[in-house]
Short mmCIF file of C-alpha atoms and ligand atoms in Angstrom, two decimals:
data_model
loop_
_atom_site.label_atom_id
_atom_site.label_comp_id
_atom_site.label_asym_id
_atom_site.label_seq_id
_atom_site.Cartn_x
_atom_site.Cartn_y
_atom_site.Cartn_z
CA MET A 1 -13.60 -61.54 -75.28
CA LYS A 2 -15.39 -63.03 -72.28
CA LYS A 3 -12.17 -62.85 -70.28
CA ILE A 4 -12.33 -59.04 -70.57
CA TYR A 5 -15.63 -58.89 -68.69
CA ARG A 6 -14.46 -61.33 -65.99
CA SER A 7 -11.36 -59.21 -65.46
CA ARG A 8 -13.39 -55.96 -65.32
CA ILE A 9 -15.73 -57.52 -62.75
CA SER A 10 -12.71 -58.67 -60.71
CA LYS A 11 -11.37 -55.11 -60.73
CA ALA A 12 -14.74 -53.76 -59.58
CA LEU A 13 -14.87 -56.38 -56.78
CA ALA A 14 -11.35 -55.36 -55.71
CA LEU A 15 -12.39 -51.68 -55.52
CA LEU A 16 -15.43 -52.62 -53.42
CA LYS A 17 -13.19 -54.55 -51.01
CA ARG A 18 -10.71 -51.76 -50.31
CA SER A 19 -12.52 -49.96 -47.51
CA GLY A 20 -12.91 -53.08 -45.38
CA GLN A 21 -16.65 -52.38 -45.10
CA ARG A 22 -19.25 -54.59 -46.75
CA GLU A 23 -19.93 -52.82 -50.04
CA ALA A 24 -22.24 -53.66 -52.96
CA LEU A 25 -22.47 -52.32 -56.52
CA ILE A 26 -25.88 -52.52 -58.20
CA ILE A 27 -26.02 -51.80 -61.95
CA SER A 28 -29.25 -52.15 -63.95
CA SER A 29 -30.17 -52.08 -67.63
CA ASN A 30 -31.50 -48.77 -68.90
CA PRO A 31 -35.28 -48.51 -69.20
CA GLN A 32 -36.75 -47.99 -72.67
CA ALA A 33 -36.76 -44.23 -73.29
CA VAL A 34 -40.13 -42.81 -74.37
CA ARG A 35 -40.01 -40.65 -77.49
CA SER A 36 -43.69 -39.76 -77.52
CA ARG A 37 -46.78 -41.42 -76.07
CA ASP A 38 -46.28 -45.11 -76.98
CA THR A 39 -43.24 -44.76 -79.25
CA HIS A 40 -39.73 -45.29 -77.92
CA PHE A 41 -36.20 -44.35 -78.89
CA PRO A 42 -34.14 -47.29 -80.15
CA TYR A 43 -32.91 -49.19 -77.09
CA ARG A 44 -29.43 -48.33 -75.88
CA ALA A 45 -27.68 -50.53 -73.30
CA ASN A 46 -26.58 -48.97 -70.02
CA SER A 47 -22.90 -48.00 -70.35
CA ASP A 48 -21.78 -49.42 -66.99
CA LEU A 49 -23.70 -52.69 -67.45
CA PHE A 50 -22.24 -53.06 -70.95
CA TYR A 51 -18.73 -52.29 -69.66
CA LEU A 52 -18.94 -54.97 -66.97
CA THR A 53 -20.86 -57.67 -68.87
CA GLY A 54 -20.84 -56.90 -72.62
CA SER A 55 -24.62 -57.40 -72.52
CA HIS A 56 -27.28 -55.40 -74.38
CA ALA A 57 -30.10 -57.16 -72.49
CA GLU A 58 -33.00 -55.18 -71.05
CA GLN A 59 -34.39 -55.60 -67.54
CA LEU A 60 -31.23 -57.07 -66.07
CA THR A 61 -29.47 -56.08 -62.84
CA LEU A 62 -25.88 -56.97 -61.90
CA VAL A 63 -25.10 -57.14 -58.18
CA LEU A 64 -21.47 -57.31 -56.97
CA ARG A 65 -20.80 -58.16 -53.30
CA PRO A 66 -17.17 -59.19 -52.68
CA HIS A 67 -17.90 -60.31 -49.09
CA ALA A 68 -20.80 -62.62 -50.03
CA ALA A 69 -20.75 -66.35 -50.79
CA GLU A 70 -22.10 -65.46 -54.25
CA PRO A 71 -20.17 -62.28 -55.11
CA VAL A 72 -21.62 -61.91 -58.65
CA VAL A 73 -25.40 -62.11 -59.14
CA LEU A 74 -27.54 -61.41 -62.21
CA LEU A 75 -31.13 -60.55 -61.45
CA ALA A 76 -33.47 -61.30 -64.36
CA TYR A 77 -37.23 -61.31 -64.95
CA PRO A 78 -39.16 -64.40 -66.00
CA GLU A 79 -39.84 -64.19 -69.77
CA ASP A 80 -42.53 -61.64 -70.78
CA LYS A 81 -44.30 -63.45 -73.68
CA HIS A 82 -46.11 -60.27 -74.81
CA LYS A 83 -42.82 -58.33 -75.08
CA THR A 84 -41.19 -61.25 -76.91
CA LEU A 85 -44.09 -61.30 -79.42
CA TYR A 86 -43.63 -57.63 -80.32
CA GLU A 87 -39.88 -57.10 -79.90
CA GLY A 88 -38.32 -60.54 -80.19
CA ALA A 89 -36.58 -62.55 -77.48
CA GLN A 90 -34.10 -60.94 -75.11
CA PRO A 91 -30.59 -62.42 -75.19
CA PRO A 92 -30.62 -65.49 -72.90
CA VAL A 93 -29.23 -64.83 -69.42
CA LYS A 94 -27.69 -68.25 -68.72
CA PRO A 95 -24.81 -68.12 -71.25
CA LEU A 96 -24.04 -64.59 -70.03
CA ALA A 97 -24.03 -65.79 -66.40
CA ARG A 98 -21.67 -68.65 -67.31
CA ALA A 99 -19.36 -66.28 -69.19
CA ILE A 100 -18.99 -63.83 -66.30
CA GLY A 101 -19.24 -66.37 -63.43
CA ALA A 102 -22.56 -65.14 -62.03
CA GLU A 103 -25.45 -66.76 -60.17
CA VAL A 104 -28.85 -66.06 -61.75
CA ILE A 105 -31.92 -65.07 -59.75
CA ALA A 106 -35.17 -64.89 -61.75
CA SER A 107 -37.72 -62.72 -60.00
CA ALA A 108 -40.75 -60.67 -60.98
CA ASP A 109 -40.08 -58.26 -58.06
CA HIS A 110 -36.58 -56.82 -58.44
CA LEU A 111 -36.91 -54.33 -55.60
CA LYS A 112 -37.73 -57.10 -53.12
CA ALA A 113 -34.91 -59.28 -54.49
CA LEU A 114 -32.42 -56.39 -54.25
CA LEU A 115 -33.42 -55.57 -50.66
CA ALA A 116 -32.62 -59.19 -49.77
CA LEU A 117 -29.28 -59.08 -51.62
CA VAL A 118 -28.02 -55.90 -49.92
CA ARG A 119 -29.13 -56.97 -46.42
CA GLY A 120 -26.04 -56.84 -44.21
CA CYS A 121 -24.14 -54.42 -46.48
CA ASP A 122 -22.78 -51.12 -45.11
CA VAL A 123 -22.41 -49.26 -48.41
CA ALA A 124 -24.39 -49.50 -51.66
CA TYR A 125 -23.22 -47.99 -54.96
CA LEU A 126 -26.42 -47.23 -56.86
CA GLN A 127 -27.53 -45.58 -60.10
CA SER A 128 -29.77 -42.50 -60.33
CA ILE A 129 -31.24 -43.28 -63.77
CA PRO A 130 -35.05 -43.08 -63.35
CA GLY A 131 -36.78 -46.35 -64.18
CA THR A 132 -33.86 -48.62 -63.24
CA ALA A 133 -34.13 -51.22 -60.45
CA SER A 134 -30.93 -49.75 -58.98
CA ALA A 135 -32.52 -46.27 -58.67
CA ALA A 136 -35.71 -47.83 -57.26
CA LEU A 137 -33.59 -49.40 -54.48
CA LYS A 138 -31.93 -46.04 -53.87
CA GLY A 139 -35.35 -44.36 -53.50
CA GLU A 140 -36.56 -47.12 -51.18
CA LEU A 141 -33.48 -46.99 -48.91
CA ALA A 142 -33.47 -43.18 -48.78
CA GLY A 143 -37.17 -43.04 -47.96
CA ARG A 144 -37.27 -45.45 -45.00
CA SER A 145 -36.56 -44.79 -41.35
CA SER A 146 -33.13 -45.71 -40.00
CA TYR A 147 -34.87 -48.28 -37.76
CA ALA A 148 -36.48 -49.97 -40.77
CA ASN A 149 -33.09 -49.81 -42.50
CA ARG A 150 -31.02 -51.11 -39.59
CA ALA A 151 -29.77 -54.21 -41.44
CA LEU A 152 -29.54 -52.39 -44.77
CA PRO A 153 -26.82 -50.12 -46.27
CA LEU A 154 -26.77 -46.71 -44.56
CA THR A 155 -24.31 -45.17 -46.98
CA LEU A 156 -25.59 -44.70 -50.53
CA VAL A 157 -23.06 -43.65 -53.18
CA GLU A 158 -23.52 -42.85 -56.87
CA ALA A 159 -22.40 -45.94 -58.86
CA GLU A 160 -20.42 -43.78 -61.30
CA ARG A 161 -18.04 -42.85 -58.48
CA LEU A 162 -16.78 -46.40 -58.71
CA THR A 163 -17.29 -47.30 -62.38
CA SER A 164 -15.71 -44.08 -63.71
CA ARG A 165 -12.45 -45.04 -61.97
CA LEU A 166 -12.40 -48.24 -64.02
CA ARG A 167 -13.70 -46.75 -67.25
CA ALA A 168 -11.39 -43.71 -67.37
CA ILE A 169 -8.38 -45.87 -68.35
CA LYS A 170 -9.05 -47.67 -71.63
CA ASP A 171 -7.68 -51.18 -72.18
CA PRO A 172 -6.21 -52.08 -75.60
CA HIS A 173 -9.52 -53.69 -76.66
CA GLU A 174 -11.34 -50.40 -76.00
CA VAL A 175 -8.67 -48.30 -77.73
CA ALA A 176 -9.06 -50.52 -80.82
CA LEU A 177 -12.83 -49.90 -80.80
CA ILE A 178 -12.40 -46.11 -80.44
CA ARG A 179 -9.94 -46.22 -83.37
CA GLU A 180 -12.61 -47.95 -85.47
CA ALA A 181 -15.20 -45.29 -84.57
CA ALA A 182 -12.64 -42.56 -85.40
CA ALA A 183 -11.86 -44.23 -88.76
CA LEU A 184 -15.57 -44.29 -89.67
CA THR A 185 -15.87 -40.59 -88.81
CA SER A 186 -12.86 -39.81 -91.03
CA GLU A 187 -14.47 -41.73 -93.87
CA ALA A 188 -17.87 -40.04 -93.38
CA MET A 189 -16.35 -36.56 -93.28
CA LEU A 190 -14.13 -37.07 -96.33
CA ASN A 191 -17.29 -38.09 -98.23
CA LEU A 192 -18.76 -34.66 -97.40
CA ILE A 193 -16.34 -32.79 -99.67
CA PRO A 194 -18.72 -32.41 -102.68
CA LEU A 195 -21.25 -30.78 -100.32
CA PHE A 196 -18.99 -27.89 -99.27
CA THR A 197 -20.38 -25.44 -101.82
CA LYS A 198 -22.62 -22.38 -101.49
CA GLY A 199 -26.29 -23.23 -101.25
CA THR A 200 -25.91 -26.60 -99.47
CA SER A 201 -28.07 -26.57 -96.35
CA GLU A 202 -26.78 -27.41 -92.89
CA ARG A 203 -29.48 -30.08 -92.77
CA GLU A 204 -28.19 -31.85 -95.90
CA ILE A 205 -24.72 -32.20 -94.39
CA ALA A 206 -26.06 -33.43 -91.02
CA SER A 207 -28.39 -35.89 -92.77
CA PHE A 208 -25.55 -37.25 -94.89
CA LEU A 209 -23.41 -37.89 -91.80
CA ASP A 210 -26.30 -39.57 -89.95
CA TYR A 211 -27.06 -41.71 -93.02
CA TYR A 212 -23.41 -42.68 -93.42
CA TYR A 213 -23.12 -43.80 -89.80
CA ARG A 214 -26.34 -45.81 -89.83
CA ALA A 215 -25.56 -47.42 -93.21
CA ASN A 216 -22.25 -48.59 -91.73
CA GLY A 217 -23.66 -50.17 -88.58
CA ALA A 218 -23.11 -47.20 -86.30
CA GLU A 219 -25.28 -44.43 -84.82
CA PRO A 220 -24.55 -40.71 -84.52
CA ALA A 221 -22.98 -40.50 -81.03
CA PHE A 222 -24.96 -37.28 -80.38
CA SER A 223 -27.09 -34.86 -82.40
CA THR A 224 -24.85 -33.88 -85.29
CA ILE A 225 -23.95 -30.18 -85.26
CA VAL A 226 -23.59 -28.42 -88.62
CA ALA A 227 -23.34 -24.66 -88.17
CA ALA A 228 -22.65 -22.28 -91.07
CA GLY A 229 -21.49 -18.69 -90.56
CA ARG A 230 -23.11 -17.10 -87.53
CA SER A 231 -24.88 -20.36 -86.55
CA ALA A 232 -21.53 -21.50 -85.14
CA ALA A 233 -21.70 -18.96 -82.31
CA THR A 234 -24.31 -21.27 -80.72
CA LEU A 235 -22.25 -24.04 -79.09
CA HIS A 236 -24.82 -26.83 -79.46
CA TYR A 237 -26.58 -25.47 -82.56
CA HIS A 238 -29.38 -27.77 -83.71
CA SER A 239 -31.84 -25.86 -85.90
CA LEU A 240 -29.93 -26.71 -89.13
CA SER A 241 -31.84 -24.00 -90.98
CA ARG A 242 -29.06 -22.05 -92.73
CA LYS A 243 -27.37 -22.47 -96.09
CA LEU A 244 -23.64 -22.41 -96.76
CA LYS A 245 -22.29 -19.11 -98.12
CA GLU A 246 -18.99 -18.43 -99.86
CA GLY A 247 -16.39 -16.76 -97.68
CA GLU A 248 -17.90 -18.21 -94.48
CA PHE A 249 -16.98 -21.16 -92.32
CA VAL A 250 -19.13 -24.20 -91.66
CA LEU A 251 -18.47 -25.85 -88.29
CA ILE A 252 -19.16 -29.59 -88.13
CA ASP A 253 -19.11 -31.29 -84.71
CA ASN A 254 -20.04 -34.94 -85.02
CA GLY A 255 -19.14 -38.45 -84.05
CA CYS A 256 -20.38 -41.98 -84.21
CA GLU A 257 -21.03 -44.75 -81.76
CA LEU A 258 -19.75 -47.98 -83.32
CA ASN A 259 -19.90 -51.23 -81.29
CA MET A 260 -20.67 -49.09 -78.21
CA TYR A 261 -17.59 -46.82 -78.52
CA CYS A 262 -17.65 -43.20 -79.64
CA SER A 263 -15.67 -40.74 -81.71
CA ASP A 264 -16.14 -36.97 -81.39
CA VAL A 265 -14.57 -34.66 -83.96
CA THR A 266 -14.99 -31.00 -84.94
CA ARG A 267 -13.70 -29.40 -88.10
CA THR A 268 -14.33 -25.84 -89.26
CA ILE A 269 -14.32 -25.76 -93.05
CA PRO A 270 -14.06 -22.70 -95.32
CA VAL A 271 -16.70 -22.47 -98.06
CA GLY A 272 -15.41 -21.25 -101.43
CA GLU A 273 -11.86 -20.50 -102.48
CA SER A 274 -11.13 -17.30 -100.62
CA LEU A 275 -11.48 -16.21 -97.04
CA ALA A 276 -11.12 -12.72 -95.50
CA PRO A 277 -7.72 -12.28 -93.80
CA GLN A 278 -9.32 -11.78 -90.36
CA LEU A 279 -11.13 -15.14 -90.69
CA ARG A 280 -7.85 -16.80 -91.70
CA ASP A 281 -6.25 -15.28 -88.59
CA LEU A 282 -9.09 -16.50 -86.40
CA TYR A 283 -8.73 -20.05 -87.75
CA ASP A 284 -4.97 -20.06 -87.24
CA ILE A 285 -5.34 -18.79 -83.65
CA VAL A 286 -7.69 -21.66 -82.70
CA LEU A 287 -5.55 -24.25 -84.51
CA ARG A 288 -2.40 -23.01 -82.74
CA ALA A 289 -4.18 -23.22 -79.37
CA GLN A 290 -5.23 -26.80 -80.11
CA MET A 291 -1.76 -27.88 -81.25
CA ILE A 292 -0.12 -26.32 -78.17
CA ALA A 293 -2.54 -28.20 -75.88
CA ILE A 294 -1.98 -31.49 -77.75
CA LYS A 295 1.79 -31.00 -77.44
CA LYS A 296 1.48 -30.73 -73.65
CA ALA A 297 -0.66 -33.88 -73.31
CA ARG A 298 1.15 -36.80 -71.65
CA ALA A 299 0.80 -39.09 -68.64
CA GLY A 300 1.14 -37.02 -65.47
CA ALA A 301 0.11 -33.67 -67.01
CA ARG A 302 -2.82 -31.80 -65.52
CA MET A 303 -5.77 -31.02 -67.77
CA SER A 304 -5.66 -27.47 -66.31
CA GLU A 305 -2.09 -27.02 -67.66
CA LEU A 306 -3.38 -27.86 -71.14
CA PHE A 307 -6.37 -25.56 -70.70
CA ASN A 308 -4.21 -22.63 -69.58
CA ALA A 309 -1.77 -23.10 -72.45
CA ALA A 310 -4.65 -23.08 -74.95
CA ALA A 311 -6.42 -20.14 -73.27
CA ARG A 312 -3.19 -18.14 -73.31
CA GLU A 313 -2.75 -18.74 -77.04
CA LEU A 314 -6.39 -17.69 -77.64
CA THR A 315 -5.81 -14.55 -75.54
CA ILE A 316 -2.72 -13.63 -77.55
CA GLY A 317 -4.82 -14.07 -80.69
CA LEU A 318 -7.73 -11.99 -79.39
CA LYS A 319 -5.26 -9.23 -78.57
CA TYR A 320 -3.72 -9.46 -82.05
CA LEU A 321 -7.22 -9.10 -83.56
CA GLY A 322 -7.74 -5.96 -81.43
CA ILE A 323 -10.65 -7.57 -79.51
CA LEU A 324 -8.82 -7.62 -76.15
CA LYS A 325 -6.45 -4.92 -74.93
CA GLY A 326 -3.80 -4.89 -72.18
CA PRO A 327 -0.91 -7.04 -70.94
CA ILE A 328 -1.41 -10.80 -71.55
CA ALA A 329 -0.74 -11.62 -67.87
CA ASP A 330 -3.58 -9.30 -66.77
CA LEU A 331 -5.94 -10.62 -69.43
CA MET A 332 -5.22 -14.21 -68.33
CA LYS A 333 -5.74 -13.31 -64.67
CA LYS A 334 -9.13 -11.75 -65.49
CA GLN A 335 -10.00 -14.68 -67.80
CA ALA A 336 -10.83 -12.05 -70.42
CA TYR A 337 -11.10 -14.86 -73.00
CA ARG A 338 -14.19 -16.30 -71.22
CA PRO A 339 -16.89 -14.55 -73.32
CA PHE A 340 -15.25 -15.96 -76.48
CA PHE A 341 -14.04 -19.35 -75.15
CA PRO A 342 -16.79 -20.25 -72.67
CA HIS A 343 -16.37 -24.05 -72.48
CA SER A 344 -13.79 -26.50 -71.19
CA LEU A 345 -10.88 -27.77 -73.29
CA GLY A 346 -12.11 -31.34 -73.57
CA HIS A 347 -13.60 -34.41 -71.94
CA SER A 348 -13.16 -38.12 -71.46
CA LEU A 349 -14.36 -40.25 -74.41
CA GLY A 350 -15.37 -43.90 -74.53
CA ILE A 351 -18.65 -45.81 -74.24
CA ASP A 352 -20.22 -42.41 -73.60
CA VAL A 353 -19.31 -39.43 -75.71
CA HIS A 354 -18.87 -37.45 -72.48
CA ASP A 355 -17.48 -40.44 -70.61
CA ALA A 356 -17.71 -40.46 -66.83
CA ALA A 357 -14.49 -39.11 -65.33
CA PRO A 358 -13.12 -39.70 -61.83
CA GLY A 359 -12.26 -36.04 -61.04
CA THR A 360 -14.30 -33.27 -59.40
CA ASN A 361 -17.38 -32.25 -61.40
CA ASP A 362 -17.05 -35.30 -63.65
CA ARG A 363 -13.80 -33.89 -65.10
CA ILE A 364 -10.47 -35.44 -65.93
CA GLU A 365 -7.92 -33.72 -63.67
CA HIS A 366 -4.68 -35.63 -64.17
CA LEU A 367 -3.98 -37.32 -67.46
CA GLU A 368 -2.97 -40.96 -67.17
CA LYS A 369 -1.66 -43.46 -69.68
CA GLY A 370 -4.61 -45.10 -71.46
CA MET A 371 -7.03 -42.20 -71.09
CA VAL A 372 -8.80 -41.02 -74.24
CA VAL A 373 -9.79 -37.35 -74.20
CA THR A 374 -10.90 -34.71 -76.67
CA ILE A 375 -8.98 -31.46 -77.17
CA GLU A 376 -11.37 -28.84 -78.56
CA PRO A 377 -10.63 -25.15 -78.10
CA GLY A 378 -12.88 -22.66 -79.89
CA LEU A 379 -13.67 -18.97 -80.27
CA TYR A 380 -17.24 -17.72 -80.74
CA PHE A 381 -18.70 -14.33 -81.60
CA ALA A 382 -22.48 -14.00 -81.33
CA LYS A 383 -22.28 -10.43 -82.72
CA PRO A 384 -19.71 -8.80 -85.01
CA VAL A 385 -16.69 -7.81 -82.88
CA GLY A 386 -13.74 -5.73 -84.08
CA PRO A 387 -12.83 -7.00 -87.56
CA LEU A 388 -14.90 -10.21 -87.24
CA PRO A 389 -18.45 -11.05 -88.34
CA ALA A 390 -20.69 -13.16 -86.06
CA CYS A 391 -19.09 -16.63 -86.36
CA GLY A 392 -17.41 -19.49 -84.54
CA VAL A 393 -14.37 -21.71 -84.97
CA ARG A 394 -13.76 -24.95 -83.06
CA ILE A 395 -11.25 -27.69 -83.86
CA GLU A 396 -11.51 -31.01 -82.00
CA ASP A 397 -9.54 -34.24 -82.03
CA ASP A 398 -9.57 -37.39 -79.92
CA ILE A 399 -6.23 -38.26 -78.32
CA LEU A 400 -4.86 -41.33 -76.51
CA ILE A 401 -2.57 -40.48 -73.60
CA THR A 402 0.74 -42.34 -73.67
CA GLN A 403 3.72 -42.32 -71.27
CA ARG A 404 5.68 -39.72 -73.24
CA GLY A 405 2.94 -37.80 -75.01
CA CYS A 406 -0.19 -38.67 -76.93
CA GLU A 407 -1.45 -40.17 -80.15
CA VAL A 408 -4.07 -38.30 -82.19
CA LEU A 409 -6.66 -40.98 -83.02
CA THR A 410 -8.55 -38.74 -85.43
CA ALA A 411 -5.56 -37.64 -87.53
CA GLY A 412 -7.24 -39.13 -90.62
CA VAL A 413 -10.04 -36.54 -90.60
CA PHE A 414 -9.26 -33.67 -93.03
CA PRO A 415 -5.98 -31.80 -92.91
CA LYS A 416 -6.22 -28.95 -90.38
CA GLY A 417 -3.78 -26.46 -91.93
CA LEU A 418 -5.93 -23.83 -93.64
CA ASP A 419 -4.11 -23.76 -96.99
CA THR A 420 -4.16 -27.55 -97.37
CA LEU A 421 -7.77 -27.59 -96.23
CA LEU A 422 -8.76 -24.97 -98.84
CA GLU A 423 -7.01 -27.04 -101.49
CA VAL A 424 -8.71 -30.29 -100.47
CA VAL A 425 -12.26 -28.89 -100.35
CA ASN A 426 -11.91 -26.94 -103.62
CA ARG A 427 -10.18 -29.66 -105.65
MN1 LIG B 501 -16.46 -33.06 -77.72
#
């Protein structure tokens, strides 16, 4: 286990060395997030710090400087007895330092200590998360005159630019953890089946999923979305105020974070035993778009190829439903599908549910072996259009990119074919 963190730190040091300049990476623990006045959200470790050290400790900063005599430094605070009294002791820093080969500096003034550590560096990779020591250093360096900064880094770069390059490709240990999160989501969703009847509220389903995750040592990876009927036209629907009706769909977009790794799955489930033919068509169109995109996923493929293949299938479907008119080539050129498919096809998945990605705009551009991404096309209608009522359908799986293709990690969650799905939920 500990070897993993040493090897990740070595890879980060190697990246920092490449330019030939003196570069430093400074990664701090997250601050406690305030929920309201003096109450806080449960503490969640910083993703980059966890990736590099495996630590959940608060108030810690990791400094990597490949050119220095001590290339790996952990900056810690002296023990805060008051905090220990209320919240318990923080994990001890010395065993962690031994495990990752770091020197420990205990200081009550992290900004001052960091300024000393980056003296003589040309480039500093820093975080922007408010309340972190790393962001405080960024603010300090950006706010001083170049004369005052003459021995300090002049080039400040967002830390994620570096860490996302490491984190985008998952090692076998990480893939195993994502599989476990995916398995728990399958289990949670299969346990929902008795709830798929008219009259169940969106809130009951969301609460069941949240309970199931917490009872099994996980957390919901994001606010669980349960959207019945027209609620599903809102992409990140959260009011959970509607009840399930027969002949409608209920869209469930959820995932868990288990041992710091996430799953993210969407299924759109019919309520009752029969569904209007136009809703069946809509479901089949989205499913076909998803399967076509998954079929194209392999190392070397561009995410835009997958997107275009899915968007084309959705366009063909929208034309079939009489919602779009004209030649497919023209409709694709005009992106006529945009009002109905307004989001991207998918995202990187890992320690974060929208994991940092090395491409432009935080996107995955080229798929590489070992990446884990979601594939989640959808069609949404805020108002009745053509033969359709206001509704939404999205189908999302998590896939692992392999040399020749991909492996669907969430294949255990409900069958996706509509007839099998109807059978399973009405058994
Ligand atoms: Mn997603």
